[in-house]
XYZ file of C-alpha atoms in Angstrom:
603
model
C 1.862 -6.398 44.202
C 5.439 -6.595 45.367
C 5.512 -3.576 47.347
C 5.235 -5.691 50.807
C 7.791 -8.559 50.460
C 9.819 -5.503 49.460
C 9.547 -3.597 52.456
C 9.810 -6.699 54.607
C 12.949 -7.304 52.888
C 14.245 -3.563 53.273
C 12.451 -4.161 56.957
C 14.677 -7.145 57.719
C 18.244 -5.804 56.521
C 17.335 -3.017 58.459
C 16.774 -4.862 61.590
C 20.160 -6.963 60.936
C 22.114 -3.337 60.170
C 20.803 -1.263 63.279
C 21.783 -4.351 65.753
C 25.006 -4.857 64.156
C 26.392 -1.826 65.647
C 24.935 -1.717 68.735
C 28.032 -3.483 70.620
C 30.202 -0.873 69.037
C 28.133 1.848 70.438
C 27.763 0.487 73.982
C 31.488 0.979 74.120
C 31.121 3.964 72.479
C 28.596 5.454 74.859
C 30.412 4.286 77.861
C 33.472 6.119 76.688
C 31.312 9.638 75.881
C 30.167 9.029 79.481
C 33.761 8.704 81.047
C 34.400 11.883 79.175
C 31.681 13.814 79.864
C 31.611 13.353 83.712
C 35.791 13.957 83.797
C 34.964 17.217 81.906
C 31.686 18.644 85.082
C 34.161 16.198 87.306
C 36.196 19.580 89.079
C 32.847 21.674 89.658
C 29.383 19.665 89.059
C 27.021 22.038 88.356
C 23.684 20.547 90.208
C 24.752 17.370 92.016
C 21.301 15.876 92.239
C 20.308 16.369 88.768
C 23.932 15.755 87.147
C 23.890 12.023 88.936
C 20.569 11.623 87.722
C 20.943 12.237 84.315
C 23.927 10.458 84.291
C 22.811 7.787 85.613
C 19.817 7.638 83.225
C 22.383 7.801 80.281
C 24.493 4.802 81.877
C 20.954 3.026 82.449
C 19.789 3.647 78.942
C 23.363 2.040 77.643
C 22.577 -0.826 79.613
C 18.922 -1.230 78.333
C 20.518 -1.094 74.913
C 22.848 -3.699 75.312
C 20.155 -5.838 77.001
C 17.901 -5.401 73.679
C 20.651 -6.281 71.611
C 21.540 -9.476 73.699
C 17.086 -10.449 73.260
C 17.305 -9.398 69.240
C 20.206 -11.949 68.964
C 19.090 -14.623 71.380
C 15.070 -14.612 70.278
C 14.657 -12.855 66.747
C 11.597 -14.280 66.061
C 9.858 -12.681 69.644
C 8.315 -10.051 67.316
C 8.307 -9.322 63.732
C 11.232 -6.913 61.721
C 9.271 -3.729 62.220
C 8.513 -4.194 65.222
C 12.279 -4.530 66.193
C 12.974 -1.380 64.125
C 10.329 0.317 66.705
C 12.338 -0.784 69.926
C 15.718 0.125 68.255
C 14.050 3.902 67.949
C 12.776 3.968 71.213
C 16.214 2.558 72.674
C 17.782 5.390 70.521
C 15.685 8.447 71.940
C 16.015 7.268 75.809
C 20.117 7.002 74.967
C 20.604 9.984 72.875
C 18.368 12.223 75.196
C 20.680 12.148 78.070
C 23.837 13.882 76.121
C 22.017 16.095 74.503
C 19.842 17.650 77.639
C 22.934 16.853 79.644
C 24.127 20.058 77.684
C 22.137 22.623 80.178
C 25.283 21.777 83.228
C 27.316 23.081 80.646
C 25.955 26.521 80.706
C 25.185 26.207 84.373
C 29.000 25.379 85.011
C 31.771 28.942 85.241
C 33.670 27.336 82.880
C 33.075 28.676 79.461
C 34.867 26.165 77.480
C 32.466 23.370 78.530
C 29.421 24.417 76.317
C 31.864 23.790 73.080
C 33.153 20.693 75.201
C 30.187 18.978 75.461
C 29.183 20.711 71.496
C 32.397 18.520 69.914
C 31.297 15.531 71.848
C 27.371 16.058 70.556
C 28.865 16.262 67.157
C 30.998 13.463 67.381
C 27.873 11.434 68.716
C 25.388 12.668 65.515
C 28.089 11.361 63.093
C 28.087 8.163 64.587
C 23.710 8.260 64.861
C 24.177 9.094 61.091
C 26.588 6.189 60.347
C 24.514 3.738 62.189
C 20.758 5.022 61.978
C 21.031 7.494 59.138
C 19.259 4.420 56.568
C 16.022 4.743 58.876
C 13.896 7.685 58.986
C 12.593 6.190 62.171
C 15.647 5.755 64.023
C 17.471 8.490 62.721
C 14.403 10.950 63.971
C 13.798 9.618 67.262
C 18.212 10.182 67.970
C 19.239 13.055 66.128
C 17.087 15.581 67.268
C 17.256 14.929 70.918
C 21.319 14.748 70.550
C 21.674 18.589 68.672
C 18.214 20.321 69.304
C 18.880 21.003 72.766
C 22.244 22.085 72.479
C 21.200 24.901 69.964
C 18.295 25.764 71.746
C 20.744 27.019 74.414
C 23.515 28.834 72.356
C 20.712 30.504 70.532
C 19.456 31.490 74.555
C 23.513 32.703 75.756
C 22.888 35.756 73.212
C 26.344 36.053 72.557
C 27.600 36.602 69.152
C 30.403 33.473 68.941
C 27.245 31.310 70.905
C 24.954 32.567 67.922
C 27.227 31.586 65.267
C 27.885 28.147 66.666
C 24.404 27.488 67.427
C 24.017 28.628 63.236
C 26.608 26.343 62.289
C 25.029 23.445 64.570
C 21.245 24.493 62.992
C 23.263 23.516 58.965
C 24.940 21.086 60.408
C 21.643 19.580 61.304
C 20.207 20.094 58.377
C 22.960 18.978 56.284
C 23.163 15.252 58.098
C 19.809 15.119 57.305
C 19.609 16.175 53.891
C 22.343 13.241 53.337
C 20.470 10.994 55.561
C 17.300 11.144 52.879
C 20.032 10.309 50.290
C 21.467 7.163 52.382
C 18.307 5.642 52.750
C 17.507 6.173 49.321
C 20.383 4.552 48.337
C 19.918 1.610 50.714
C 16.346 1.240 49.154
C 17.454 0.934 46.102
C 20.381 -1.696 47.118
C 17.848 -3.963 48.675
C 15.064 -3.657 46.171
C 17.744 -4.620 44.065
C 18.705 -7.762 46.137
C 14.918 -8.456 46.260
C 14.570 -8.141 42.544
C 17.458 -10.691 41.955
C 16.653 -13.050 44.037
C 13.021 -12.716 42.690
C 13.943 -13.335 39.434
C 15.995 -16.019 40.477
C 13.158 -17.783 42.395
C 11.186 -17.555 39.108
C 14.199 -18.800 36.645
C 14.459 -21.796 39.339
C 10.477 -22.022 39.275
C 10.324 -22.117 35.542
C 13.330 -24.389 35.175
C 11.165 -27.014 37.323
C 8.153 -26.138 35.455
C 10.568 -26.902 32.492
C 11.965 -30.215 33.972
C 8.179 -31.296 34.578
C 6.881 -30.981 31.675
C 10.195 -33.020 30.094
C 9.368 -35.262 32.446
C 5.741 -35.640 31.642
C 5.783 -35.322 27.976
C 8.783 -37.931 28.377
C 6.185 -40.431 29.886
C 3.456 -39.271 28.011
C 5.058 -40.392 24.408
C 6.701 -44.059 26.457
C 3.206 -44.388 27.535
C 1.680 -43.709 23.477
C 4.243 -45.606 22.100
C 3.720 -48.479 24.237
C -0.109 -48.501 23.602
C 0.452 -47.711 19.865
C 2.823 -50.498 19.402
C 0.914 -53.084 20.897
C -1.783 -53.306 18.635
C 0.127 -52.574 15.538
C 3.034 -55.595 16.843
C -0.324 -57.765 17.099
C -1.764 -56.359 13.739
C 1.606 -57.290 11.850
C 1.881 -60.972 13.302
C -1.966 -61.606 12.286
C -1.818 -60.358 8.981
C 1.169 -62.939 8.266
C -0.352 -65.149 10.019
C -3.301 -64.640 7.066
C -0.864 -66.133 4.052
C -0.450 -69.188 5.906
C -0.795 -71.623 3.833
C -1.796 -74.346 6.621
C -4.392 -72.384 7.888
C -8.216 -73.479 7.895
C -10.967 -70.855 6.893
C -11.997 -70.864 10.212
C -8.834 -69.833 11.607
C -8.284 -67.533 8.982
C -12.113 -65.818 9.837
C -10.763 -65.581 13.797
C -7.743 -64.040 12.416
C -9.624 -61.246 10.594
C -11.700 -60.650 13.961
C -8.691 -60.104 15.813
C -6.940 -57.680 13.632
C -10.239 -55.898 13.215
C -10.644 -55.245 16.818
C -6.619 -54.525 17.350
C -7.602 -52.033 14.491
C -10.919 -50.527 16.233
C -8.277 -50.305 19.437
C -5.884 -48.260 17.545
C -8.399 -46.018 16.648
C -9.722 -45.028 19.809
C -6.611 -44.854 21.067
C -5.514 -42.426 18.040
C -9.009 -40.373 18.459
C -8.171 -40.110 22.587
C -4.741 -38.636 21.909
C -6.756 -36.072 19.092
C -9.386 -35.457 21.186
C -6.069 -34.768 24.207
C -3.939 -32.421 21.428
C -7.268 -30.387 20.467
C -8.146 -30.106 24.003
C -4.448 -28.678 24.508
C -4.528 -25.854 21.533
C -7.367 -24.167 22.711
C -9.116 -24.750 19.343
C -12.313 -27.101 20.152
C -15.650 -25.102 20.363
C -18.172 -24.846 22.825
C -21.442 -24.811 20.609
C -24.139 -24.153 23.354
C -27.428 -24.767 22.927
C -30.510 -25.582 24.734
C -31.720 -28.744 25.388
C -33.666 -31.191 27.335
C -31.315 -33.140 29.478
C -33.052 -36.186 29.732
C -32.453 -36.954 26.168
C -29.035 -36.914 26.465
C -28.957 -39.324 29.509
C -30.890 -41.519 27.570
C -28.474 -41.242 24.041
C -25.689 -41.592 26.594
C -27.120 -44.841 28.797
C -28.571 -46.700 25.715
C -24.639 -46.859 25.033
C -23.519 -48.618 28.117
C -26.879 -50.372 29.352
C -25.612 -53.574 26.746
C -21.985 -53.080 28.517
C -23.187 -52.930 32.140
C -25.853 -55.955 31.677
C -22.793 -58.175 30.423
C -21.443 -57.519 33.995
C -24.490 -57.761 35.841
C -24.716 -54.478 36.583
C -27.575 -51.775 37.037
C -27.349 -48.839 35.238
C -30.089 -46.158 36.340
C -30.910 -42.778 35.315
C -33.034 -40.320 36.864
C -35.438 -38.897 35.124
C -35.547 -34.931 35.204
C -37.042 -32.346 33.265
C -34.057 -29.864 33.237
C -33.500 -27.965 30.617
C -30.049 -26.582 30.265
C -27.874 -24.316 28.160
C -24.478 -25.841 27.204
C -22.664 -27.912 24.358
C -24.930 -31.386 24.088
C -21.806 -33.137 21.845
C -18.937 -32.328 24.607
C -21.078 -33.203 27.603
C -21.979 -36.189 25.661
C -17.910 -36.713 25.332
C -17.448 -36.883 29.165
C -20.620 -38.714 30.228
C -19.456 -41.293 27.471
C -15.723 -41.418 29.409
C -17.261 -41.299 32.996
C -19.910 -44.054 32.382
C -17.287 -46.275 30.591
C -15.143 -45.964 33.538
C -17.810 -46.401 35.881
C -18.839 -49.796 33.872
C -14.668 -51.111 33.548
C -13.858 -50.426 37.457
C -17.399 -51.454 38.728
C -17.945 -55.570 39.366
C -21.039 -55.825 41.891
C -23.785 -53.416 42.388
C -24.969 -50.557 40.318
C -24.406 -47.763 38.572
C -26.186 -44.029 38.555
C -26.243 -41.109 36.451
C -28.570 -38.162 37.568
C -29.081 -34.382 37.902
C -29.236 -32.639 41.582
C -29.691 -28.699 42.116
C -26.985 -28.772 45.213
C -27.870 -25.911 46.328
C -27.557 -24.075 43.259
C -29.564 -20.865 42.435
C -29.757 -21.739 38.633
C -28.817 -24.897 37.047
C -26.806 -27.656 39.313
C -24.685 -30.916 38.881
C -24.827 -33.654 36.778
C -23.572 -36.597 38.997
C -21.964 -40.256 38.362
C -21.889 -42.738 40.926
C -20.665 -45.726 40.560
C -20.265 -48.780 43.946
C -16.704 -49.837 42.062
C -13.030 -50.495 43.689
C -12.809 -46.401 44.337
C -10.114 -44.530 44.224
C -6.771 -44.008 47.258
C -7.263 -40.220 48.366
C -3.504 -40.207 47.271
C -4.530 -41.229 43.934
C -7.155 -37.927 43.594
C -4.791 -35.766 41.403
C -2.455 -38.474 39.189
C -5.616 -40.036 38.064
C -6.341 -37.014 35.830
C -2.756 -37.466 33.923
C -2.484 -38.537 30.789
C -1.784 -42.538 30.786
C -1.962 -42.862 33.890
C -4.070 -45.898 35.713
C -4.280 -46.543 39.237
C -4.762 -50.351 38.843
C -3.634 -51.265 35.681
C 0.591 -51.120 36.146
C 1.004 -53.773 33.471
C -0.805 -51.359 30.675
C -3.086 -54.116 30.050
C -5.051 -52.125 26.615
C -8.497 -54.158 28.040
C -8.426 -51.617 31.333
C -8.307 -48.511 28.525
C -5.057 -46.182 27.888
C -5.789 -43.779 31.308
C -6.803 -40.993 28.728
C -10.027 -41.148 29.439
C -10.001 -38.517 32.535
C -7.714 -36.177 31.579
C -9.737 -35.836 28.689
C -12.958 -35.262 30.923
C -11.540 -32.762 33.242
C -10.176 -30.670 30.359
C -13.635 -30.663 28.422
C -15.340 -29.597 32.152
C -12.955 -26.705 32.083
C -13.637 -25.650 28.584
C -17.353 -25.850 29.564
C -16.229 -23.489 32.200
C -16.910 -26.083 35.105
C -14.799 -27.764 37.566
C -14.849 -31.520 38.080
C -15.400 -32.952 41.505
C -14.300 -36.091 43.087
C -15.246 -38.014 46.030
C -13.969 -41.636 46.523
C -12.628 -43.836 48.785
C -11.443 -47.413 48.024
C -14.094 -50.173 48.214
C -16.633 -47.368 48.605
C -17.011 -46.422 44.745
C -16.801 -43.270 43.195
C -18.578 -39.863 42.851
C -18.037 -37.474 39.827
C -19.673 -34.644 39.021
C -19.976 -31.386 37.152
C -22.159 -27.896 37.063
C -24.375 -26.998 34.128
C -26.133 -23.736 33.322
C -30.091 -23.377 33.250
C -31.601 -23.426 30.227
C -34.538 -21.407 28.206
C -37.647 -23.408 27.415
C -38.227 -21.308 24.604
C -35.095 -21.713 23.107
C -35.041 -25.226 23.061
C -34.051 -26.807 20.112
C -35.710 -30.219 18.546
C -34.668 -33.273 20.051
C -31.393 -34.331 20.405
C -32.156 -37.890 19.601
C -33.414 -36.679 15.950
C -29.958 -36.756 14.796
C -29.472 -40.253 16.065
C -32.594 -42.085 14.475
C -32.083 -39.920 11.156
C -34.610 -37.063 11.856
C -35.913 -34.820 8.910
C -33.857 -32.255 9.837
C -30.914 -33.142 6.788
C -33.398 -34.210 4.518
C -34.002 -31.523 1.100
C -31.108 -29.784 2.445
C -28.924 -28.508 -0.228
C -24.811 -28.769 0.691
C -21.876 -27.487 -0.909
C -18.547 -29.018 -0.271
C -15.510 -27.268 -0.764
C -11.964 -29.491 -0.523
C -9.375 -29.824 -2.892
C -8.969 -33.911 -1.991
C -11.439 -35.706 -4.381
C -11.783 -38.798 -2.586
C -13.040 -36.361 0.625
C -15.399 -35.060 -1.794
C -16.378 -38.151 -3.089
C -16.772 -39.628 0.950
C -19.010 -36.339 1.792
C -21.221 -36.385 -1.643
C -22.058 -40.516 -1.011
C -22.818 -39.581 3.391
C -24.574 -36.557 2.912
C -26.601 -38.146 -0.403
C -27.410 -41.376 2.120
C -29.259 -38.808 4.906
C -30.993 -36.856 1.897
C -29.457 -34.122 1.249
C -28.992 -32.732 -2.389
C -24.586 -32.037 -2.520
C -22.771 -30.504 -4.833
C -18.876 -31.038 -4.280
C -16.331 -28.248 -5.920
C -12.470 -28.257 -5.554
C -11.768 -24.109 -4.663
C -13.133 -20.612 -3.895
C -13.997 -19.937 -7.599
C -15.538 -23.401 -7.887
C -18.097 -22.280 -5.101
C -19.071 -19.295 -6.108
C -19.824 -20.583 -10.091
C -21.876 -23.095 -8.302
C -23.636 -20.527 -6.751
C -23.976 -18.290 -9.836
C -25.798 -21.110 -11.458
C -28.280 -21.509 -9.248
C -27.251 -23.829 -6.485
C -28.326 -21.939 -3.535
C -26.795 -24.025 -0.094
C -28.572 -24.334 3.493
C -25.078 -25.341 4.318
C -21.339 -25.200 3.524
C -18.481 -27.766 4.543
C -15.192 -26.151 3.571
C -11.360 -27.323 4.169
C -9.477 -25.162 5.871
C -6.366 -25.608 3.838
C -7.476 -25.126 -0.113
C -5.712 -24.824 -3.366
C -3.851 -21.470 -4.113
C -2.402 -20.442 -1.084
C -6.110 -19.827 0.101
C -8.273 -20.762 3.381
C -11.617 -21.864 3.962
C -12.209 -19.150 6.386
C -11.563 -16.616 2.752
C -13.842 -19.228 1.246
C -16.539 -19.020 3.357
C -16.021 -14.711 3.622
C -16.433 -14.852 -0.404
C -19.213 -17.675 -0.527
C -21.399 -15.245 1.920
C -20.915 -12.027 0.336
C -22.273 -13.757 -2.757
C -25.014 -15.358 -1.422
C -26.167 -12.246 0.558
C -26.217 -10.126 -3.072
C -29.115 -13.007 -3.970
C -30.571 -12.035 -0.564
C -29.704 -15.133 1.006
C -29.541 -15.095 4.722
C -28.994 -18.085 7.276
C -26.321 -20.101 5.965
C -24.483 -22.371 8.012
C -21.318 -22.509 7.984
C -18.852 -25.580 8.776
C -14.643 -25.676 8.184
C -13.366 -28.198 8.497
C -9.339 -29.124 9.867
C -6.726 -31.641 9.707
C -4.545 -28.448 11.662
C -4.526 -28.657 15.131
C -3.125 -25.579 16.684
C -3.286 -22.251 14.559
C -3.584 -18.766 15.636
C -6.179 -18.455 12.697
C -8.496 -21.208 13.922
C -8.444 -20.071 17.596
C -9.607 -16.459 15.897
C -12.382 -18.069 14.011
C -13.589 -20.422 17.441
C -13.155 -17.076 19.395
C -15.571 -15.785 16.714
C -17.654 -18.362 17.064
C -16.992 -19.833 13.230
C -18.039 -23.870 13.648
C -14.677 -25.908 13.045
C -14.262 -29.652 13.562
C -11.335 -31.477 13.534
C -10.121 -34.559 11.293
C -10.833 -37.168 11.774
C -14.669 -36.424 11.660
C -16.882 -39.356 12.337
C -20.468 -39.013 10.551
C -22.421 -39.182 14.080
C -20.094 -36.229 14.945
C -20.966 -33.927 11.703
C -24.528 -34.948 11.150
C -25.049 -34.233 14.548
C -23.208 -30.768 14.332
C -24.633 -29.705 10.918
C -28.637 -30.294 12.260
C -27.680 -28.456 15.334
C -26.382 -25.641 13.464
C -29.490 -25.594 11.265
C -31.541 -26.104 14.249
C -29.918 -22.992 15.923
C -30.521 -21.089 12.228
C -34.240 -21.271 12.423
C -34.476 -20.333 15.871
C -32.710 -17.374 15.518
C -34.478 -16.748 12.067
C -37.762 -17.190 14.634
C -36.947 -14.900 17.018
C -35.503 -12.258 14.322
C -38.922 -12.589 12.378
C -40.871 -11.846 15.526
C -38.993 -9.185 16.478
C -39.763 -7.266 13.046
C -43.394 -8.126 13.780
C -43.406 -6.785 17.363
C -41.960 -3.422 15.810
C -44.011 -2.936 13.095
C -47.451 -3.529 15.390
C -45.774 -0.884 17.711
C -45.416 1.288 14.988
């Protein structure tokens, strides 16, 4: 993954290496020039050819210098390698001259001048090695031109001290080379290095902003809380004093009690939001998905807000469908709940609508909420979905909500493994929406509005409570005895599984997580199972219960699929869990029973 913005790192030191040096060798060529033609100067072997090969070499020294003066001036004209590719070619048209100039040597009657021009070849490949030797590009495109033709023709003089030099040249070649692989691998390593720091630097700097946000957020996250908390408790504790007033009427003392009911109904909803928020956050909430008739939960969902939306004047209209889908009725109910109340606080005139569209979807589609409210600034798209946050409400007036409301929805989209869409403008409402998954017709479960009117589904059903709090056991034995079921309540693991041994044989069990003894619910359950299954007992539904909200433990158990709801638990919430779960039970129980059948007509 970083193998590229490490080569165009090693790509781009490279670049700024090679044309360092190129002023030094202009001068350095110029001067190998002056030598070289003072050396054939006396007797020039070829006129013709010597002039133009020297005046190739002086051309190519200029072309060099004219590169470097374009690499400096425009760096960007073309990218790092390809300046690397023009520094090669500028390095094979210079360093081809010398070396083939080597031939007027052997054409000349001086026989010094073949060893001459040798020393200066030599003297040249040191400095290619110095200055190209990190790039196998450059290096091979100058060295080989420079000494291969010079040993080529000591090899051809077949004389033995020609022989021998053109040996020693052949090592000497091989040896610059040799260290050449070493000096580039030591000039890889150097920048991958560099990259690697400053890598690691970009993600220290990254993560100390990611840091400094989340201060910052959290940091206006609890100002925000503790300003919404305090409000209603600052109003709570002037009204109750105001209660032992002794000058007050009964009248006054009966508005009194109203108010610091509904400061106390505020509280609550605000201290369920920032729940809801923190379970969102741990990862521990469950998607239970089922199949069910969508309709049904548009109309549990709109017979909420209908009464809210007629107080305003305002139309609330759902469109009927007969889509079935696949997916967790209780959360979606959650964020229709939050969109619609939205829709019906920031929507004066007009109408609201809540619908199902395919989109253009192969299987399932969208379930949509329009509303023809104030809408929302396109700048406003993203900080809408932070907590406390409200686009129109700067004062924190509690009446326009607490801004949890969103954050809240997009995170339960996500854990349905959705995205929530936006589309608003202001003065031309609002637009959200979210995908659902097809469901099965013949998987669908009873209706959802069952567990609203008080369906049969709890009644004759035989509970046992496990919790170690009496007056939680006392709370569950009176709710679960007022929808019919028959409850026994114990305190522990052994308590359970005595009941059991005496006859009580549960549809269902509600269990603590955190029990008596150093044990769990999750053991509980494990031990209540095993002894129910030795009575050939199968189908039992299973419930824990949690006042914990993060725990490795209870992420394991909702990655196993293990029911677990979270205190506070409001009976609409568990009644309508617990006949879901049974619900599911005898449709699996169903399907397993037909299966048996289907194999035992086929054999």
């Amino acid at each position: 993954m970083r193998g590229d913005p490490i080569q165009r790192a090693i790509d781009e030191d490279l670049v700024r290496v090679l044309y360092a040096q190129d002023p030094i060798a202009f001068f350095s060529h110029w001067f190998s020039i002056a030598v070289l033609v003072a050396i054939y100067w006396p007797n020039i072997p070829s006129p013709p050819l010597f002039i133009a090969c020297f005046g190739f070499y002086a051309a190519a020294n200029i072309g060099s210098l004219a590169l470097w003066i374009c690499n400096r001036r425009y760096p960007q004209l073309v990218s790092p390698r390809g300046w690397i590719v023009l520094h090669a070619v500028r390095g094979m048209l210079l360093y081809a001259a010398p070396g083939i100039a080597v031939w007027f040597a052997f054409q000349s009657p001086q026989s010094d001048l073949p060893i001459l021009h040798t020393v200066m070849l030599v003297t040249l490949a040191a400095g290619v090695f110095m200055s190209n030797g990190f790039d196998l590009l450059n290096f091979s495109t100058s060295l080989p031109f420079l000494l291969l033709p010079s040993i080529v023709m000591h090899v051809g003089a077949h004389t033995f001290d020609r022989t021998i030099l053109a040996l020693v040249l052949a090592f000497f070649f091989c040896a610059i080379n040799v260290y050449a692989l070493s000096y580039r691998k030591l000039f890889r390593q150097v920048v991958q290095a560099r990259v690697d720091q400053q890598y690691l630097a970009e993600s220290l700097a990254a993560q100390k902003r990611v840091a400094e946000d989340a201060s910052f957020a959290k940091t206006r996250f609890f100002a925000a809380a503790s300003h919404d908390l305090r409000q209603p408790l600052h109003a709570i504790g002037l009204l109750a004093a105001s209660l032992n007033d002794p000058a007050a009427t009964p009248v006054q003392q009966a508005k009194t009690s109203e108010h610091i009911v509904y400061n106390v109904e505020a509280l609550n909803q605000l201290f369920n939001q920032v729940l809801e928020l923190a379970r969102l956050e741990s990862g521990v909430t469950q998607v239970i998905r089922l199949h069910f008739r969508l309709s049904e939960l548009f109309e549990r969902v709109g017979s909420q807000y209908r009464p809210q939306a007629a107080a305003k004047g305002l139309a609330l209209r759902i469109a009927p469908t007969a889509m079935i889908v696949y997916d967790d009725p209780v959360l979606l109910e959650r964020v229709l709940s939050n969109l619609l109340s939205n829709a019906v606080r920031y929507t004066e005139q007009g109408a609201i609508w809540l619908g199902y569209r395919r989109a253009g979807r192969a299987s399932g589609g969208y379930v949509e909420v329009r509303d023809s409210g104030v809408g929302i600034p396109a700048e406003e798209h993203e900080r809408i979905f932070e907590e406390f946050y409200q686009v129109a409400n700067p004062q924190r007036d509690a009446r326009a909500g607490h801004g949890l409301g969103l954050p809240t929805v997009k995170r339960l989209v996500e854990l349905l493994g959705g995205e929530l869409e936006l589309r608003s403008a202001p003065g031309r409402g609002s637009v959200f929406r979210f995908p659902v998954q097809a469901g099965d017709a013949g998987a669908l479960v009873a209706s959802l509005n069952e567990t609203v009117v008080g369906g049969p589904s709890a009644q004759g059903r035989r509970v046992l409570c496990i919790d170690d709090e009496a007056s939680i056991l006392e709370g569950l034995r009176s709710l679960l005895g007022r929808w019919g079921c028959m409850v026994r309540g114990v305190r522990d693991e052994a308590g359970a599984l005595a009941a059991i041994e005496s006859g009580f044989v549960p549809d269902a069990v509600l269990c603590d997580y955190q029990l008596a003894h150093h044990r769990t619910g999750a053991q509980a359950l494990i031990a209540v199972r095993n002894a129910l299954a030795d009575v050939g007992h199968e189908g039992l539904v299973t419930l824990l219960i949690t006042g914990d909200m993060a725990s490795a433990e209870l992420a394991a158990l909702a990655l196993q699929g293990i029911p677990v709801l979270h205190k506070p638990v409001t009976p609409a919430r568990l009644r309508r869990t617990l006949e879901m779960l049974w619900q599911q039970a005898e449709l699996d129980k169903g399907r397993t029973t037909a299966t048996i059948a289907l194999r035992e007509t086929d054999g």
